[in-house]
């Protein structure tokens, strides 16, 4: 078996992860688990207990129990005195109690290190609220649903469109990006060029009797985790081995995975039937375009290819100038083998992708200074390798020290940080993790994932990769269309170029039918090789020369080729641009945002816990509610007038004229994350309540809509409003 | 063959059109062509010339030519005098000239009535501009493209997202709709219930040798049009027949289409090979969900089903109250047999759909008064049948007279009118056409299409249908989940219900093993039948009674069943809501908007025609450009400052610091439909130019961004701004 360090430094792996094509696909939680992701806000991290020594102590105690048991048996067999036997039994029971106590400690250690129980309780609380309030719904639920497909219900859909609107404002508008909108249905040739047809696979095993499919790595992972969690009798060595397997999981080949599954005797989890060997399953949904059934197509697994194939037009649209960025928001599809993790691993999802095209010789960014001083959690490759934790690093320092490959990549890391934190992601639970060498595709210059900590662990939500010229080159080659940029020189430049002139007459005489092969082989020499040949010919007059299209050496004489360097004038440089690609999994960001925004607080009576989503106004599904305090025509009319003003101001809101108590109405809207509530309790003025502080101010009826507009659109802070208007005591508002 | 009137009054057809499931699919341009859609803005409509009398005159003249030819031949055969022969030849030539002249008139009549030449010139001018400025791009163009798939390039994508944002504001926000977001990938069971799996088809023929597929109706349509346009020798009767076929096209069955194709000898247009008989081709893209290949799925052909399957949750979310509307924006897919008409008939497109659920017994709308006084072109069934044109009708009148079925349907027609005209659709080229009885599905209460006139004719862009309870019932039946609403009575109501009590003992004695069938048949009688049986039993004592599950009559005696009516208290009414469905083809609306917004005007020098898109600010892809008048650091700095202020204000804009002449820069942005341009020509003040009037005002540098914000967001009109600020003569601005 390869060792971990060998894997980490190898760059030959060619799997794929969520955002980076053909880097590793699976989340690297297992690889980074020694670094103990803590779960700050809701759970106090427990210090990792000495699992190994407990396992050792347990094994020792087990031996003692066995020895003492033998002792008891032999005393009984030897018909020893009853008192002697009783004493031995008492000692045995004592040992058994000690063993049970160690088992309990080990159990506690395992579950506290894992934290999974607390996490699941928390996740369940969030999910219950999300599902009950229709943030999301299992798709086609009346027909039993389909794994990995979810609908956004009204509040979820509103959050999503707010997140996308903010994304457009933050990236497309502020950076003057060229946004495009391409179809989901994609002909095979495009995805053949990009490599997806051949390489976009996961390894699958089948139940040999029922045909049910499983992801091979999932089964192995579940086996190892289960063993580590629940089997208290495995040795410390075995535990180490299983942990090593978990760490290696993403790098296993089909054969290695198959061997492990056999070795551990893993069977189908549902039927206990034997499993097939692992084999690759392509994750793209396949279809056929047109009526003949002859044009194979796929649902795009990402939106990026639509941008690459349009490079030439977009470059022209940008005045044939670099750098520029194109962007696309749209659906992407991956036919997961067995979707897990709710909203995080789904079969259809919204991606927002940016392809920033840049001269590979100049990756500076004119606006880098605007993000240079940002400091946030970064997790460079070196820290991961040495087992340390992510640490706060200033962005300019990271670029200057070469931790981040270049300024443009750094700029986007900074912009992504601002985007996520402004959305409401907790910056203490956000880190930028650099890909290890074995995670990156061989052509990538550098890759960073924005990872957000959730109850499922650290989740990659944005990938930011410098993919060099790979994608444009792939499409150039396949389509025959030159996807290149030009740099016109202000003055023509004199350059030295290699000139190889085979003397066809001499070559023809010597090699007859093979003349063409020999000429081509000579012409395709690189400079170093050519001048070595030239030197050899000058010293020896004749040398052996390998012609690959003939598969053999031929003998080249001095009179057969002229090799020299000549000066030439060049007017422009033609090159394939590099691309820097920030790719956003919108659904994942939204799910993490739900978790980070959720908290509970006691009701006023103290008899129940109320749910709150602390969404910033930008993403809140509804910005404001309007309630008449009591059912009363006058108050209702005022509420309706305020509602009209809010509509004109473009503020999404809800009016609630049910007779429910105001406290209950507040609780209902807190649960939807509505930041402000207007309560009509007089005919001249109303109160405005802020969700998290529960503070209330009193505002003139006519001003109510405009105050809410100002605070929701960020033109004014709540603190400012709080300082301006008279306060209202909540006691009177029955909360 | 059925007559046209028979077809028009029949309601048995079950095809489908673009927006109304299983009403007719094809555009009804041919059916309405006698009504001569005119093409107002850019083409002067020509009065329809007497095509029939010209065809008659041509046929007569042809006979005269033939007769005279025979005359000449017989003179020659009879060796008549040369002078006599010459005179006859001269007469023949005269007749031939007269025939040629009639042919020319007929040709002119046909092409002017059709208008297709002018339309194509206009369409080409619009398309050239749209393609050159990347409003749209043929998808996957570097690989040769795929028919029916287009990308939106940067300005097109911006227009699209503006149209969608306005749609959300106009419908979702203003009407408090519940927006949802469901997957495109849909399991078969859902589309089986909706009827798409069985009925969502077009008729296709195959080239019998090459296998190339064609839409059968397209071939027949092309044949008829071609014949009518180009064959001057067909008789008036033949012309009438062909026109009749065109009118009938959408109603032809596979057999009727096949018979016509055979009768006219239509062959494969590309190879002249014979064609197969027409057969149905399902237009849904098929795929398979999950790795086993056992769950068949499709790409949704519309977004509506996602809403219907969620009805129960959405009804609950709305507090179990009716009416409420749900909405969805998303991609839909139709695997067209042979896509035509550019952006109008594509294989993937964005739909925005509303499902407004309402009590079938109360279709009033509380906000109807807000649209009641709108007056616009309506084209009710009766006007279409009597061959008249669409006419302006007030909406309240249309509802009061029953032309529009109900207030809610009327309300949505009004809201759609406001939406389209506010987007920039020319109200003179917008009509609401009611579906003829044969176009509607049998369950639909009423259907109207918002049709927009374009160079392709009148195009259905929005369908507004009262679909009664069809969809919810279909999913209730298939899923077994009751998709119903409840109306709780304020007080329980006393109702009389039919009670049928079979006396099982007697029935068992008489029919033994068939007892159950007889009991069920008795219990399932409706009131009328039951009381007829009761009366018969009372008079005759014994009657024959048909039991369908036995397939025969049995003899029922008086002592075998008790039939009565009893009083019962009911606490609520349970019913399936009706649904009113406005469905928007966003791409079609955008394409028509492009055509309606496009015009040309002479350049200042008068030597070229410049293109302009007169988009309203709401939809303009970029709201403003900023130019320094000359290349100069000071002006550039000011331009950049203004750009920053615009970004903060959320106004999309472009800064252009190239040295191009200001006139050219204006022309470039007019072509993108940018409504305002700020030109920095001093360090203290700048000019703001309005696109269509070319008027310019002078504004302080500091005010520039806020003035542009006010006019683009509609807070202030240009007229108002024009009255406030000093004017600037364009002479100084080099335009």
PDB file of N, CA, C and O in Angstrom, chain A residues 514-550:
ATOM      1  N   UNK A 514      10.668   6.862 -47.264  1.00  0.00           N
ATOM      2  CA  UNK A 514      10.576   7.379 -45.899  1.00  0.00           C
ATOM      3  C   UNK A 514      10.994   8.848 -45.794  1.00  0.00           C
ATOM      4  O   UNK A 514      11.093   9.402 -44.688  1.00  0.00           O
ATOM      5  N   UNK A 515      11.219   9.476 -46.951  1.00  0.00           N
ATOM      6  CA  UNK A 515      11.696  10.870 -46.948  1.00  0.00           C
ATOM      7  C   UNK A 515      10.852  11.770 -46.053  1.00  0.00           C
ATOM      8  O   UNK A 515      11.370  12.511 -45.216  1.00  0.00           O
ATOM      9  N   UNK A 516       9.513  11.662 -46.218  1.00  0.00           N
ATOM     10  CA  UNK A 516       8.600  12.559 -45.492  1.00  0.00           C
ATOM     11  C   UNK A 516       8.751  12.398 -43.966  1.00  0.00           C
ATOM     12  O   UNK A 516       8.823  13.383 -43.225  1.00  0.00           O
ATOM     13  N   UNK A 517       8.810  11.139 -43.508  1.00  0.00           N
ATOM     14  CA  UNK A 517       8.946  10.881 -42.073  1.00  0.00           C
ATOM     15  C   UNK A 517      10.223  11.493 -41.521  1.00  0.00           C
ATOM     16  O   UNK A 517      10.231  12.085 -40.438  1.00  0.00           O
ATOM     17  N   UNK A 518      11.297  11.347 -42.266  1.00  0.00           N
ATOM     18  CA  UNK A 518      12.591  11.862 -41.797  1.00  0.00           C
ATOM     19  C   UNK A 518      12.555  13.384 -41.751  1.00  0.00           C
ATOM     20  O   UNK A 518      12.979  14.017 -40.760  1.00  0.00           O
ATOM     21  N   UNK A 519      11.999  14.005 -42.810  1.00  0.00           N
ATOM     22  CA  UNK A 519      11.930  15.480 -42.855  1.00  0.00           C
ATOM     23  C   UNK A 519      11.125  15.996 -41.662  1.00  0.00           C
ATOM     24  O   UNK A 519      11.538  16.904 -40.943  1.00  0.00           O
ATOM     25  N   UNK A 520       9.960  15.385 -41.434  1.00  0.00           N
ATOM     26  CA  UNK A 520       9.105  15.839 -40.326  1.00  0.00           C
ATOM     27  C   UNK A 520       9.787  15.671 -38.972  1.00  0.00           C
ATOM     28  O   UNK A 520       9.691  16.534 -38.106  1.00  0.00           O
ATOM     29  N   UNK A 521      10.456  14.575 -38.806  1.00  0.00           N
ATOM     30  CA  UNK A 521      11.154  14.324 -37.537  1.00  0.00           C
ATOM     31  C   UNK A 521      12.234  15.373 -37.306  1.00  0.00           C
ATOM     32  O   UNK A 521      12.409  15.874 -36.192  1.00  0.00           O
ATOM     33  N   UNK A 522      12.975  15.717 -38.369  1.00  0.00           N
ATOM     34  CA  UNK A 522      14.010  16.739 -38.240  1.00  0.00           C
ATOM     35  C   UNK A 522      13.384  18.087 -37.880  1.00  0.00           C
ATOM     36  O   UNK A 522      13.842  18.795 -36.977  1.00  0.00           O
ATOM     37  N   UNK A 523      12.282  18.419 -38.585  1.00  0.00           N
ATOM     38  CA  UNK A 523      11.660  19.732 -38.382  1.00  0.00           C
ATOM     39  C   UNK A 523      11.045  19.900 -36.997  1.00  0.00           C
ATOM     40  O   UNK A 523      10.909  21.015 -36.503  1.00  0.00           O
ATOM     41  N   UNK A 524      10.672  18.769 -36.385  1.00  0.00           N
ATOM     42  CA  UNK A 524       9.973  18.903 -35.097  1.00  0.00           C
ATOM     43  C   UNK A 524      10.931  18.936 -33.905  1.00  0.00           C
ATOM     44  O   UNK A 524      10.490  18.959 -32.757  1.00  0.00           O
ATOM     45  N   UNK A 525      12.232  18.969 -34.158  1.00  0.00           N
ATOM     46  CA  UNK A 525      13.188  19.043 -33.046  1.00  0.00           C
ATOM     47  C   UNK A 525      13.071  20.364 -32.294  1.00  0.00           C
ATOM     48  O   UNK A 525      12.811  21.407 -32.881  1.00  0.00           O
ATOM     49  N   UNK A 526      13.236  20.285 -30.996  1.00  0.00           N
ATOM     50  CA  UNK A 526      13.327  21.494 -30.193  1.00  0.00           C
ATOM     51  C   UNK A 526      14.765  22.012 -30.280  1.00  0.00           C
ATOM     52  O   UNK A 526      15.672  21.314 -30.739  1.00  0.00           O
ATOM     53  N   UNK A 527      14.931  23.258 -29.827  1.00  0.00           N
ATOM     54  CA  UNK A 527      16.217  23.943 -30.001  1.00  0.00           C
ATOM     55  C   UNK A 527      17.401  23.152 -29.455  1.00  0.00           C
ATOM     56  O   UNK A 527      18.406  22.959 -30.140  1.00  0.00           O
ATOM     57  N   UNK A 528      17.260  22.649 -28.246  1.00  0.00           N
ATOM     58  CA  UNK A 528      18.374  21.971 -27.591  1.00  0.00           C
ATOM     59  C   UNK A 528      18.819  20.742 -28.402  1.00  0.00           C
ATOM     60  O   UNK A 528      20.005  20.566 -28.712  1.00  0.00           O
ATOM     61  N   UNK A 529      17.825  19.973 -28.775  1.00  0.00           N
ATOM     62  CA  UNK A 529      18.071  18.754 -29.531  1.00  0.00           C
ATOM     63  C   UNK A 529      18.723  19.075 -30.881  1.00  0.00           C
ATOM     64  O   UNK A 529      19.684  18.420 -31.328  1.00  0.00           O
ATOM     65  N   UNK A 530      18.182  20.121 -31.531  1.00  0.00           N
ATOM     66  CA  UNK A 530      18.674  20.504 -32.857  1.00  0.00           C
ATOM     67  C   UNK A 530      20.154  20.890 -32.805  1.00  0.00           C
ATOM     68  O   UNK A 530      20.970  20.453 -33.638  1.00  0.00           O
ATOM     69  N   UNK A 531      20.490  21.684 -31.803  1.00  0.00           N
ATOM     70  CA  UNK A 531      21.897  22.118 -31.753  1.00  0.00           C
ATOM     71  C   UNK A 531      22.835  20.991 -31.298  1.00  0.00           C
ATOM     72  O   UNK A 531      24.000  20.967 -31.685  1.00  0.00           O
ATOM     73  N   UNK A 532      22.324  20.064 -30.529  1.00  0.00           N
ATOM     74  CA  UNK A 532      23.136  18.888 -30.192  1.00  0.00           C
ATOM     75  C   UNK A 532      23.428  18.087 -31.455  1.00  0.00           C
ATOM     76  O   UNK A 532      24.576  17.668 -31.716  1.00  0.00           O
ATOM     77  N   UNK A 533      22.378  17.928 -32.276  1.00  0.00           N
ATOM     78  CA  UNK A 533      22.545  17.202 -33.538  1.00  0.00           C
ATOM     79  C   UNK A 533      23.558  17.922 -34.431  1.00  0.00           C
ATOM     80  O   UNK A 533      24.460  17.311 -35.012  1.00  0.00           O
ATOM     81  N   UNK A 534      23.384  19.254 -34.489  1.00  0.00           N
ATOM     82  CA  UNK A 534      24.286  20.047 -35.324  1.00  0.00           C
ATOM     83  C   UNK A 534      25.746  19.859 -34.884  1.00  0.00           C
ATOM     84  O   UNK A 534      26.637  19.617 -35.713  1.00  0.00           O
ATOM     85  N   UNK A 535      25.968  19.929 -33.581  1.00  0.00           N
ATOM     86  CA  UNK A 535      27.323  19.758 -33.047  1.00  0.00           C
ATOM     87  C   UNK A 535      27.867  18.365 -33.387  1.00  0.00           C
ATOM     88  O   UNK A 535      29.016  18.214 -33.843  1.00  0.00           O
ATOM     89  N   UNK A 536      27.022  17.353 -33.189  1.00  0.00           N
ATOM     90  CA  UNK A 536      27.419  15.972 -33.503  1.00  0.00           C
ATOM     91  C   UNK A 536      27.784  15.829 -34.977  1.00  0.00           C
ATOM     92  O   UNK A 536      28.799  15.194 -35.316  1.00  0.00           O
ATOM     93  N   UNK A 537      26.910  16.407 -35.837  1.00  0.00           N
ATOM     94  CA  UNK A 537      27.161  16.289 -37.275  1.00  0.00           C
ATOM     95  C   UNK A 537      28.483  16.949 -37.630  1.00  0.00           C
ATOM     96  O   UNK A 537      29.259  16.437 -38.444  1.00  0.00           O
ATOM     97  N   UNK A 538      28.752  18.115 -36.983  1.00  0.00           N
ATOM     98  CA  UNK A 538      29.995  18.811 -37.303  1.00  0.00           C
ATOM     99  C   UNK A 538      31.217  18.037 -36.833  1.00  0.00           C
ATOM    100  O   UNK A 538      32.245  17.993 -37.507  1.00  0.00           O
ATOM    101  N   UNK A 539      31.090  17.367 -35.672  1.00  0.00           N
ATOM    102  CA  UNK A 539      32.255  16.626 -35.189  1.00  0.00           C
ATOM    103  C   UNK A 539      32.383  15.243 -35.839  1.00  0.00           C
ATOM    104  O   UNK A 539      33.475  14.810 -36.176  1.00  0.00           O
ATOM    105  N   UNK A 540      31.214  14.577 -36.057  1.00  0.00           N
ATOM    106  CA  UNK A 540      31.297  13.198 -36.543  1.00  0.00           C
ATOM    107  C   UNK A 540      30.939  13.054 -38.022  1.00  0.00           C
ATOM    108  O   UNK A 540      31.216  12.022 -38.643  1.00  0.00           O
ATOM    109  N   UNK A 541      30.233  14.001 -38.599  1.00  0.00           N
ATOM    110  CA  UNK A 541      29.831  13.908 -40.005  1.00  0.00           C
ATOM    111  C   UNK A 541      28.585  13.090 -40.239  1.00  0.00           C
ATOM    112  O   UNK A 541      27.864  13.290 -41.214  1.00  0.00           O
ATOM    113  N   UNK A 542      28.284  12.191 -39.324  1.00  0.00           N
ATOM    114  CA  UNK A 542      27.145  11.284 -39.501  1.00  0.00           C
ATOM    115  C   UNK A 542      26.693  10.810 -38.115  1.00  0.00           C
ATOM    116  O   UNK A 542      27.518  10.459 -37.293  1.00  0.00           O
ATOM    117  N   UNK A 543      25.357  10.823 -37.864  1.00  0.00           N
ATOM    118  CA  UNK A 543      24.880  10.359 -36.553  1.00  0.00           C
ATOM    119  C   UNK A 543      23.585   9.582 -36.691  1.00  0.00           C
ATOM    120  O   UNK A 543      22.831   9.769 -37.645  1.00  0.00           O
ATOM    121  N   UNK A 544      23.331   8.719 -35.709  1.00  0.00           N
ATOM    122  CA  UNK A 544      22.049   8.015 -35.645  1.00  0.00           C
ATOM    123  C   UNK A 544      20.975   8.965 -35.145  1.00  0.00           C
ATOM    124  O   UNK A 544      21.192   9.707 -34.165  1.00  0.00           O
ATOM    125  N   UNK A 545      19.802   8.891 -35.776  1.00  0.00           N
ATOM    126  CA  UNK A 545      18.705   9.820 -35.421  1.00  0.00           C
ATOM    127  C   UNK A 545      17.418   9.019 -35.385  1.00  0.00           C
ATOM    128  O   UNK A 545      17.055   8.331 -36.341  1.00  0.00           O
ATOM    129  N   UNK A 546      16.710   9.112 -34.264  1.00  0.00           N
ATOM    130  CA  UNK A 546      15.506   8.295 -34.087  1.00  0.00           C
ATOM    131  C   UNK A 546      14.300   8.967 -34.754  1.00  0.00           C
ATOM    132  O   UNK A 546      13.986  10.123 -34.489  1.00  0.00           O
ATOM    133  N   UNK A 547      13.633   8.244 -35.646  1.00  0.00           N
ATOM    134  CA  UNK A 547      12.422   8.762 -36.291  1.00  0.00           C
ATOM    135  C   UNK A 547      11.236   7.989 -35.711  1.00  0.00           C
ATOM    136  O   UNK A 547      11.045   6.804 -36.004  1.00  0.00           O
ATOM    137  N   UNK A 548      10.450   8.684 -34.875  1.00  0.00           N
ATOM    138  CA  UNK A 548       9.424   7.934 -34.131  1.00  0.00           C
ATOM    139  C   UNK A 548       8.355   7.361 -35.061  1.00  0.00           C
ATOM    140  O   UNK A 548       7.819   6.292 -34.800  1.00  0.00           O
ATOM    141  N   UNK A 549       8.067   8.077 -36.171  1.00  0.00           N
ATOM    142  CA  UNK A 549       7.020   7.538 -37.063  1.00  0.00           C
ATOM    143  C   UNK A 549       7.507   6.311 -37.829  1.00  0.00           C
ATOM    144  O   UNK A 549       6.716   5.573 -38.404  1.00  0.00           O
ATOM    145  N   UNK A 550       8.803   6.120 -37.853  1.00  0.00           N
ATOM    146  CA  UNK A 550       9.330   4.884 -38.455  1.00  0.00           C
ATOM    147  C   UNK A 550       9.632   3.843 -37.378  1.00  0.00           C
ATOM    148  O   UNK A 550       9.801   2.650 -37.662  1.00  0.00           O
TER     149      UNK A 550
END
